[in-house]
Each structure stands twice: as structure tokens, then as C-alpha cells.
Short mmCIF file of C-alpha atoms in Angstrom, two decimals:
data_model
loop_
_atom_site.label_atom_id
_atom_site.label_comp_id
_atom_site.label_asym_id
_atom_site.label_seq_id
_atom_site.Cartn_x
_atom_site.Cartn_y
_atom_site.Cartn_z
CA UNK A 1 -7.71 -1.03 -26.56
CA UNK A 2 -5.90 -3.71 -24.62
CA UNK A 3 -4.82 -7.33 -24.83
CA UNK A 4 -7.05 -9.91 -23.17
CA UNK A 5 -5.91 -13.41 -22.29
CA UNK A 6 -8.44 -16.21 -21.86
CA UNK A 7 -8.13 -19.87 -20.92
CA UNK A 8 -10.58 -22.56 -22.01
CA UNK A 9 -11.54 -24.49 -18.88
CA UNK A 10 -13.76 -27.57 -18.52
CA UNK A 11 -17.21 -26.40 -17.52
CA UNK A 12 -20.22 -28.55 -16.71
CA UNK A 13 -20.86 -31.24 -19.27
CA UNK A 14 -18.27 -33.14 -21.27
CA UNK A 15 -16.64 -31.18 -24.13
CA UNK A 16 -18.10 -27.95 -22.77
CA UNK A 17 -15.53 -25.23 -22.07
CA UNK A 18 -15.82 -21.73 -20.65
CA UNK A 19 -13.39 -18.90 -21.64
CA UNK A 20 -12.02 -17.55 -18.35
CA UNK A 21 -10.43 -14.10 -18.52
CA UNK A 22 -6.95 -14.24 -16.92
CA UNK A 23 -6.28 -10.53 -17.46
CA UNK A 24 -9.37 -9.06 -15.84
CA UNK A 25 -7.30 -7.50 -13.03
CA UNK A 26 -4.80 -5.89 -15.40
CA UNK A 27 -6.94 -4.90 -18.41
CA UNK A 28 -4.79 -1.96 -19.45
CA UNK A 29 -1.36 -3.26 -18.54
CA UNK A 30 -0.66 -4.79 -21.95
CA UNK A 31 -1.16 -2.38 -24.84
CA UNK A 32 -2.88 -3.55 -28.00
CA UNK A 33 -0.86 -3.76 -31.19
CA UNK A 34 -0.87 -5.66 -34.44
CA UNK A 35 2.00 -7.85 -33.20
CA UNK A 36 1.33 -9.60 -29.88
CA UNK A 37 3.12 -12.84 -28.96
CA UNK A 38 2.34 -15.37 -26.21
CA UNK A 39 4.57 -18.24 -25.04
CA UNK A 40 4.06 -20.50 -22.01
CA UNK A 41 5.66 -23.21 -19.94
CA UNK A 42 2.86 -25.09 -18.15
CA UNK A 43 5.35 -27.32 -16.31
CA UNK A 44 6.68 -24.32 -14.38
CA UNK A 45 3.36 -22.45 -14.37
CA UNK A 46 4.53 -19.34 -16.20
CA UNK A 47 3.34 -17.47 -19.29
CA UNK A 48 4.76 -14.48 -21.18
CA UNK A 49 3.05 -11.84 -23.32
CA UNK A 50 4.87 -9.30 -25.49
CA UNK A 51 3.37 -6.43 -27.47
CA UNK A 52 5.43 -4.59 -30.08
CA UNK A 53 3.91 -1.31 -28.86
CA UNK A 54 6.06 -1.70 -25.71
CA UNK A 55 9.20 -3.34 -27.18
CA UNK A 56 11.27 -3.06 -23.98
CA UNK A 57 8.69 -4.79 -21.76
CA UNK A 58 7.74 -8.41 -21.22
CA UNK A 59 4.65 -9.26 -19.16
CA UNK A 60 4.79 -12.45 -17.09
CA UNK A 61 1.93 -14.41 -15.51
CA UNK A 62 3.08 -16.77 -12.76
CA UNK A 63 0.39 -19.17 -11.59
CA UNK A 64 -0.25 -22.27 -9.52
CA UNK A 65 -3.28 -24.42 -10.29
CA UNK A 66 -4.99 -26.53 -7.63
CA UNK A 67 -7.29 -28.20 -10.19
CA UNK A 68 -8.31 -27.91 -13.83
CA UNK A 69 -10.66 -25.05 -13.02
CA UNK A 70 -9.12 -23.33 -9.98
CA UNK A 71 -6.01 -21.26 -9.37
CA UNK A 72 -4.31 -21.22 -5.97
CA UNK A 73 -2.17 -18.30 -7.10
CA UNK A 74 -1.94 -16.04 -10.14
CA UNK A 75 0.13 -12.87 -10.32
CA UNK A 76 1.25 -10.54 -13.11
CA UNK A 77 4.57 -8.71 -13.34
CA UNK A 78 6.33 -6.53 -15.89
CA UNK A 79 9.96 -7.11 -16.89
CA UNK A 80 11.78 -4.15 -18.43
CA UNK A 81 14.89 -4.58 -20.59
CA UNK A 82 17.52 -2.16 -21.87
CA UNK A 83 17.09 -3.64 -25.35
CA UNK A 84 14.03 -4.22 -27.53
CA UNK A 85 12.45 -7.67 -27.85
CA UNK A 86 12.21 -8.73 -31.49
CA UNK A 87 10.97 -12.30 -31.00
CA UNK A 88 10.77 -15.00 -28.35
CA UNK A 89 10.30 -18.74 -27.98
CA UNK A 90 10.03 -21.20 -25.08
CA UNK A 91 11.95 -24.49 -25.30
CA UNK A 92 11.51 -26.78 -22.30
CA UNK A 93 12.59 -24.74 -19.25
CA UNK A 94 14.37 -21.99 -21.21
CA UNK A 95 12.96 -18.75 -22.64
CA UNK A 96 14.89 -17.49 -25.69
CA UNK A 97 14.74 -13.80 -26.59
CA UNK A 98 15.99 -12.11 -29.76
CA UNK A 99 17.08 -8.69 -28.46
CA UNK A 100 18.05 -5.51 -30.30
CA UNK A 101 20.40 -3.16 -28.43
CA UNK A 102 21.17 0.39 -29.51
CA UNK A 103 23.27 3.14 -27.91
CA UNK A 104 25.42 6.07 -28.99
CA UNK A 105 28.31 3.83 -30.01
CA UNK A 106 26.85 0.75 -31.63
CA UNK A 107 23.82 -1.36 -32.43
CA UNK A 108 23.63 -5.13 -32.28
CA UNK A 109 21.23 -8.04 -32.13
CA UNK A 110 21.74 -10.78 -29.52
CA UNK A 111 20.15 -14.08 -28.59
CA UNK A 112 19.49 -14.14 -24.84
CA UNK A 113 18.14 -16.97 -22.71
CA UNK A 114 16.45 -17.19 -19.30
CA UNK A 115 16.20 -20.52 -17.50
CA UNK A 116 13.29 -21.43 -15.23
CA UNK A 117 12.57 -24.10 -12.69
CA UNK A 118 13.32 -24.74 -9.02
CA UNK A 119 16.65 -25.70 -7.48
CA UNK A 120 18.96 -23.73 -9.77
CA UNK A 121 22.36 -22.86 -8.31
CA UNK A 122 25.65 -21.67 -9.72
CA UNK A 123 28.51 -24.13 -10.01
CA UNK A 124 30.36 -24.46 -6.71
CA UNK A 125 27.73 -22.38 -4.88
CA UNK A 126 24.51 -22.92 -2.95
CA UNK A 127 22.70 -20.02 -4.59
CA UNK A 128 22.06 -18.44 -7.98
CA UNK A 129 23.65 -15.08 -8.74
CA UNK A 130 21.03 -12.71 -10.14
CA UNK A 131 22.61 -10.63 -12.91
CA UNK A 132 21.74 -10.39 -16.59
CA UNK A 133 23.98 -11.61 -19.43
CA UNK A 134 26.03 -13.57 -16.89
CA UNK A 135 29.47 -14.84 -17.92
CA UNK A 136 31.74 -17.01 -15.77
CA UNK A 137 35.51 -16.53 -15.42
CA UNK A 138 37.27 -19.65 -14.14
CA UNK A 139 40.43 -17.92 -12.94
CA UNK A 140 44.07 -18.86 -13.51
CA UNK A 141 44.37 -16.26 -16.30
CA UNK A 142 42.86 -18.81 -18.68
CA UNK A 143 41.35 -17.76 -22.00
CA UNK A 144 39.17 -20.89 -22.17
CA UNK A 145 36.10 -18.86 -21.19
CA UNK A 146 36.74 -16.23 -23.85
CA UNK A 147 38.36 -13.92 -21.26
CA UNK A 148 42.04 -13.22 -20.69
CA UNK A 149 43.48 -11.46 -17.63
CA UNK A 150 46.59 -9.30 -17.37
CA UNK A 151 47.98 -8.02 -14.04
CA UNK A 152 49.77 -4.66 -13.83
CA UNK A 153 51.58 -4.08 -10.54
CA UNK A 154 51.85 -0.51 -9.28
CA UNK A 155 49.97 0.79 -12.31
CA UNK A 156 51.06 4.44 -12.71
CA UNK A 157 47.83 5.31 -14.51
CA UNK A 158 45.88 4.60 -11.30
CA UNK A 159 48.06 6.07 -8.56
CA UNK A 160 50.34 3.06 -8.21
CA UNK A 161 47.52 0.61 -7.51
CA UNK A 162 47.71 -3.00 -8.64
CA UNK A 163 45.20 -3.60 -11.42
CA UNK A 164 43.84 -6.51 -13.46
CA UNK A 165 42.71 -6.00 -17.06
CA UNK A 166 40.12 -8.44 -18.41
CA UNK A 167 39.87 -8.69 -22.18
CA UNK A 168 36.82 -10.28 -23.82
CA UNK A 169 36.96 -12.33 -27.00
CA UNK A 170 35.66 -10.48 -30.06
CA UNK A 171 34.08 -13.56 -31.60
CA UNK A 172 32.87 -16.94 -30.45
CA UNK A 173 30.16 -17.90 -27.99
CA UNK A 174 31.48 -15.57 -25.28
CA UNK A 175 32.14 -12.53 -27.46
CA UNK A 176 29.15 -10.72 -26.01
CA UNK A 177 30.54 -7.68 -24.21
CA UNK A 178 31.83 -4.31 -25.28
CA UNK A 179 32.39 -2.69 -21.85
CA UNK A 180 33.00 0.71 -23.41
CA UNK A 181 29.40 0.75 -24.65
CA UNK A 182 28.00 -1.37 -21.79
CA UNK A 183 28.56 0.97 -18.82
CA UNK A 184 26.46 -1.18 -16.46
CA UNK A 185 28.67 -4.27 -16.76
CA UNK A 186 29.94 -5.27 -13.30
CA UNK A 187 32.25 -7.91 -11.80
CA UNK A 188 31.33 -10.06 -8.79
CA UNK A 189 33.17 -12.73 -6.79
CA UNK A 190 31.76 -16.16 -7.64
CA UNK A 191 32.60 -18.10 -4.46
CA UNK A 192 33.43 -17.23 -0.86
CA UNK A 193 37.25 -17.29 -0.67
CA UNK A 194 37.93 -14.73 2.03
CA UNK A 195 35.72 -12.21 0.24
CA UNK A 196 31.96 -12.83 0.45
CA UNK A 197 30.38 -14.36 -2.63
CA UNK A 198 28.64 -11.72 -4.75
CA UNK A 199 30.92 -8.87 -3.64
CA UNK A 200 31.28 -6.30 -6.47
CA UNK A 201 34.82 -5.42 -7.49
CA UNK A 202 35.87 -1.83 -8.20
CA UNK A 203 35.89 -1.08 -11.94
CA UNK A 204 38.46 1.61 -12.72
CA UNK A 205 38.05 1.94 -16.49
CA UNK A 206 36.25 0.54 -19.52
CA UNK A 207 37.50 0.25 -23.06
CA UNK A 208 36.56 -1.64 -26.20
CA UNK A 209 36.36 -5.32 -25.18
CA UNK A 210 38.26 -4.77 -21.91
CA UNK A 211 37.65 -3.90 -18.28
CA UNK A 212 40.22 -2.70 -15.70
CA UNK A 213 39.58 -3.76 -12.09
CA UNK A 214 41.36 -2.73 -8.90
CA UNK A 215 43.55 -5.40 -7.29
CA UNK A 216 45.20 -8.66 -8.34
CA UNK A 217 42.23 -10.89 -9.13
CA UNK A 218 43.42 -12.82 -12.17
CA UNK A 219 43.13 -16.15 -10.29
CA UNK A 220 39.78 -15.39 -8.65
CA UNK A 221 36.54 -17.06 -9.71
CA UNK A 222 34.31 -14.28 -11.01
CA UNK A 223 30.97 -13.48 -12.59
CA UNK A 224 30.59 -10.73 -15.18
CA UNK A 225 27.07 -9.43 -15.68
CA UNK A 226 24.64 -6.52 -15.84
CA UNK A 227 22.81 -5.78 -12.56
CA UNK A 228 19.05 -5.30 -12.51
CA UNK A 229 16.44 -4.29 -9.93
CA UNK A 230 13.53 -6.38 -8.69
CA UNK A 231 10.62 -4.31 -7.37
CA UNK A 232 7.17 -5.26 -6.10
CA UNK A 233 4.63 -2.63 -5.03
CA UNK A 234 1.67 -3.41 -2.78
CA UNK A 235 -1.87 -2.46 -3.68
CA UNK A 236 -3.99 -0.47 -1.30
CA UNK A 237 -5.23 -2.69 1.52
CA UNK A 238 -9.02 -2.78 1.79
CA UNK A 239 -11.11 -5.10 3.97
CA UNK A 240 -13.68 -7.16 2.09
CA UNK A 241 -17.07 -8.55 2.88
CA UNK A 242 -17.86 -12.23 2.52
CA UNK A 243 -18.48 -12.09 -1.25
CA UNK A 244 -15.13 -10.34 -1.81
CA UNK A 245 -16.45 -6.80 -2.36
CA UNK A 246 -14.08 -4.12 -0.96
CA UNK A 247 -15.50 -2.07 1.91
CA UNK A 248 -14.76 1.57 1.24
CA UNK A 249 -16.88 2.76 4.14
CA UNK A 250 -14.22 2.04 6.73
CA UNK A 251 -10.87 3.66 7.31
CA UNK A 252 -8.01 1.13 7.29
CA UNK A 253 -4.98 1.95 9.45
CA UNK A 254 -2.07 -0.44 8.88
CA UNK A 255 0.09 -0.98 11.94
CA UNK A 256 2.44 -3.69 10.72
CA UNK A 257 3.46 -5.77 7.69
CA UNK A 258 4.85 -9.27 8.13
CA UNK A 259 6.98 -10.38 5.19
CA UNK A 260 7.69 -14.10 4.82
CA UNK A 261 10.74 -15.09 2.80
CA UNK A 262 12.55 -18.30 1.88
CA UNK A 263 16.19 -18.92 0.91
CA UNK A 264 16.94 -15.21 0.63
CA UNK A 265 20.02 -13.12 1.27
CA UNK A 266 19.06 -9.52 0.61
CA UNK A 267 16.06 -7.24 0.04
CA UNK A 268 14.80 -3.88 1.26
CA UNK A 269 11.32 -2.71 2.20
CA UNK A 270 10.49 0.92 1.37
CA UNK A 271 7.56 2.73 3.03
CA UNK A 272 6.50 5.93 1.33
CA UNK A 273 4.11 8.31 3.12
CA UNK A 274 2.07 10.68 1.00
CA UNK A 275 2.56 13.47 3.52
CA UNK A 276 5.82 12.56 5.21
CA UNK A 277 9.19 10.86 4.95
CA UNK A 278 10.10 7.52 3.40
CA UNK A 279 11.65 4.74 5.47
CA UNK A 280 13.75 1.80 4.29
CA UNK A 281 14.23 -1.45 6.22
CA UNK A 282 16.91 -3.81 4.87
CA UNK A 283 17.44 -7.53 5.35
CA UNK A 284 21.05 -8.46 4.56
CA UNK A 285 21.40 -11.98 5.95
CA UNK A 286 22.17 -10.94 9.53
CA UNK A 287 19.82 -12.71 11.95
CA UNK A 288 20.64 -10.32 14.79
CA UNK A 289 20.53 -6.76 13.53
CA UNK A 290 20.15 -6.60 9.76
CA UNK A 291 16.54 -5.44 9.86
CA UNK A 292 17.14 -2.58 12.26
CA UNK A 293 13.55 -2.60 13.52
CA UNK A 294 12.41 -5.75 15.29
CA UNK A 295 13.91 -9.25 15.22
CA UNK A 296 14.02 -11.64 12.30
CA UNK A 297 11.94 -14.69 13.15
CA UNK A 298 11.96 -18.23 11.87
CA UNK A 299 15.65 -19.04 11.57
CA UNK A 300 16.33 -22.72 12.08
CA UNK A 301 19.27 -25.07 12.18
CA UNK A 302 18.53 -26.16 8.62
CA UNK A 303 19.27 -22.68 7.27
CA UNK A 304 22.61 -22.52 5.50
CA UNK A 305 25.08 -19.71 6.10
CA UNK A 306 24.42 -17.76 2.92
CA UNK A 307 20.62 -18.03 2.67
CA UNK A 308 17.96 -17.60 5.31
CA UNK A 309 14.24 -18.24 5.67
CA UNK A 310 11.96 -16.45 8.08
CA UNK A 311 9.68 -13.49 8.74
CA UNK A 312 10.42 -9.82 9.34
CA UNK A 313 7.99 -7.35 10.87
CA UNK A 314 7.82 -3.85 9.39
CA UNK A 315 6.18 -1.17 11.59
CA UNK A 316 3.92 1.05 9.51
CA UNK A 317 1.14 2.93 11.32
CA UNK A 318 -0.43 4.73 8.42
CA UNK A 319 -3.82 5.01 6.79
CA UNK A 320 -4.10 2.76 3.78
CA UNK A 321 -4.69 5.63 1.34
CA UNK A 322 -1.66 7.57 2.65
CA UNK A 323 0.91 4.75 2.59
CA UNK A 324 2.62 2.78 -0.15
CA UNK A 325 4.93 -0.18 0.44
CA UNK A 326 7.37 -1.75 -2.01
CA UNK A 327 9.96 -4.54 -1.82
CA UNK A 328 13.16 -3.98 -3.79
CA UNK A 329 16.39 -5.82 -4.53
CA UNK A 330 19.17 -4.21 -6.59
CA UNK A 331 21.84 -6.69 -5.45
CA UNK A 332 22.98 -9.93 -7.16
CA UNK A 333 21.65 -11.94 -4.20
CA UNK A 334 18.39 -13.94 -4.31
CA UNK A 335 15.19 -12.81 -2.61
CA UNK A 336 12.17 -15.13 -2.55
CA UNK A 337 9.10 -13.52 -0.99
CA UNK A 338 6.56 -16.22 -0.11
CA UNK A 339 3.82 -14.15 1.54
CA UNK A 340 2.81 -10.86 3.13
CA UNK A 341 0.46 -10.43 6.08
CA UNK A 342 -1.10 -7.14 7.16
CA UNK A 343 -2.02 -6.15 10.70
CA UNK A 344 -4.65 -3.41 10.47
CA UNK A 345 -7.39 -1.74 12.46
CA UNK A 346 -10.70 -0.72 10.92
CA UNK A 347 -12.26 2.54 12.06
CA UNK A 348 -15.62 3.73 10.77
CA UNK A 349 -15.41 7.02 8.95
CA UNK A 350 -17.38 9.67 10.76
CA UNK A 351 -19.15 12.48 8.96
CA UNK A 352 -18.78 16.16 9.73
CA UNK A 353 -20.92 17.25 12.67
CA UNK A 354 -21.43 20.42 14.67
CA UNK A 355 -22.64 23.93 14.03
CA UNK A 356 -20.44 26.45 12.26
#
């Protein structure tokens, strides 16, 4: 059993609608259960489905409609959380999630929110830092943000290093972290002040409601948050005839992938060969040599220093059934993939011939 999602579209005569199946390409992605919830934001073209049989997963449909009856783009993705989704609601451009977290030390229920819409940036920055449960520290050892900072010079507990201890408020709107039971909580620089924005700081120790970081950073502008990984895996590339039917009678050899991106700072492309090694190509905002294989194309004068737009070429040379490609980003930096082009050759499969 599986969950099916249909949309009533105008069809033919007035007041006549046809139920179009929007899940026909992923019929077994969403498991059936007695509790299935659907919320949508048509202004941003996104829809979410949650099934209680997979409490840690949220399935998202991102779409772009060219008319009432046609889609220019529609793609499904699965979001995995460390906690379990209890309920959800969409209010304007914000998705609210009631989350249940459990570990060896504690259990708690939290209200999380995810904002949508174009043009979002962090305060004082030209990009949006991508970490979960993000909390801003305004510096100057102020407790106004629910965080206090204490500097210890030549801390004997850490080999004489200077350290900064951040203590989180127990209650209030920002009392959301217990670092001792949240081992993935990290600290990142919020703006470029000699150290690149988004640089992770070294965490030396975690305790109940506190975090010890190397260096004197009590006056720095910082983000606290939980890192996550974005991953997209390509389907097998098959040529199609005019009516869209895949042609399995030819052997597809991919020679190159061209990945188009916009306002991005970091991502990696991983090629996995069924009978061979895996290769990783990384874009890290360096127009000259960040890719390692081939130049980065499309940089213009309008590109700002921290974000770039362009195209990278990834050499492949592998039969379609022996090669898998994925795009990953485990950094706090944005990556916006706008399109992928394949350069392939089609060779007819030849049968076995000869006398044995």
C-alpha cells in the first residue's frame, strides 16, 4: 500500500475536472498509514506529505506551473530529521513542525519552523546560512540573545589555550539547546571579519547548557546550529523516443555532466562506479581551481564575492548502468542547482556471435 496524491484540474467543459496523479513516479516512496497529513503553500509552489509510519521523514513536492493544467517542473525529495514529526501546519511562508526528540539523556518536544520564499538572507550578510535550529549570537558578551559568554585566558584544562564558554538560557524563547545531549551542535562565524563567514569554530567540550570553544570569540558575531547534509542522486540516463518511452535497446555511455548553479558557494559531485573507484569533484567558490577538473564557466561581473553562478563540467566516461552520480553539500553554505545536462553517446548493443 502507498499514498497517492491527486490534483483536480480543469478538463474540457466547464465544471469538469480530472484527477491527475502527482505521485505516479514515486508510488512507493510514501508509506501508507492511518495518519497521513498534507500541507501546501501554492504561492511558493511547494507541498509536504507526512506519514506516521515514517515519523522521521517529510516528503516535499516542489513544482512550477506554466498553466492551470501543465507543470513546467515537479520534483519530489525526502527530508530526514533527527526527531519525530508529531504534527505540522503551514502559515503563509512558514512551515511549523511539532518535533519529538529522544536520546540517552533526555526527551523533549519542540516547535520548529522553516521559512520559504526567494531572497532570504541573514542579517548583515548576502547569503543564508544553512543549519538547523539556528540561533544568533550578537557578540559583546551580551545575554540579550539568551546566551552569555565567558573568556578564560590560558585555560589550564586545555593546555593553556584561551577559551570562550557560551552558556544558553534554560528558559525563554532561546532556551532550546542542551549541548551535552546535542552532540551535533556547531558554532559558525556570522560575518566576514578577517575569518570567512561560515567558518566552523573548534568546540573543545560540551556540558549541560554550555559549550566551550577555542579562542577569544566573545565579541564575534556567531551562529549556533545543527549541520545537515543535502544530497541529490541522479536516475539512470536513458534516451527516449518521441513519445517519451525509454529506449533500452541501446547502450548509453556518459562522457560528461554539465551542472548549472546559481548563487552558490559550495557543493561536491560524487561519481560512483559499480566496478571501480569513486571520484569527488568540489566547487568551493574559487573560479580558478576549485573544481580541480576543467574550468568553471559563466562567472560575470555581477557575481558577488561570496556567491557565484555558472557551470562546471564533470568528466564521467561510464556506461549508464555502471555509473551513479550524486550532488552533496554538508557545509553551511548555499548551493542552488538549476539544471543538469548530459553528454552521452548511444551505441547499439550487439548480440553474441561466432562459433564456440
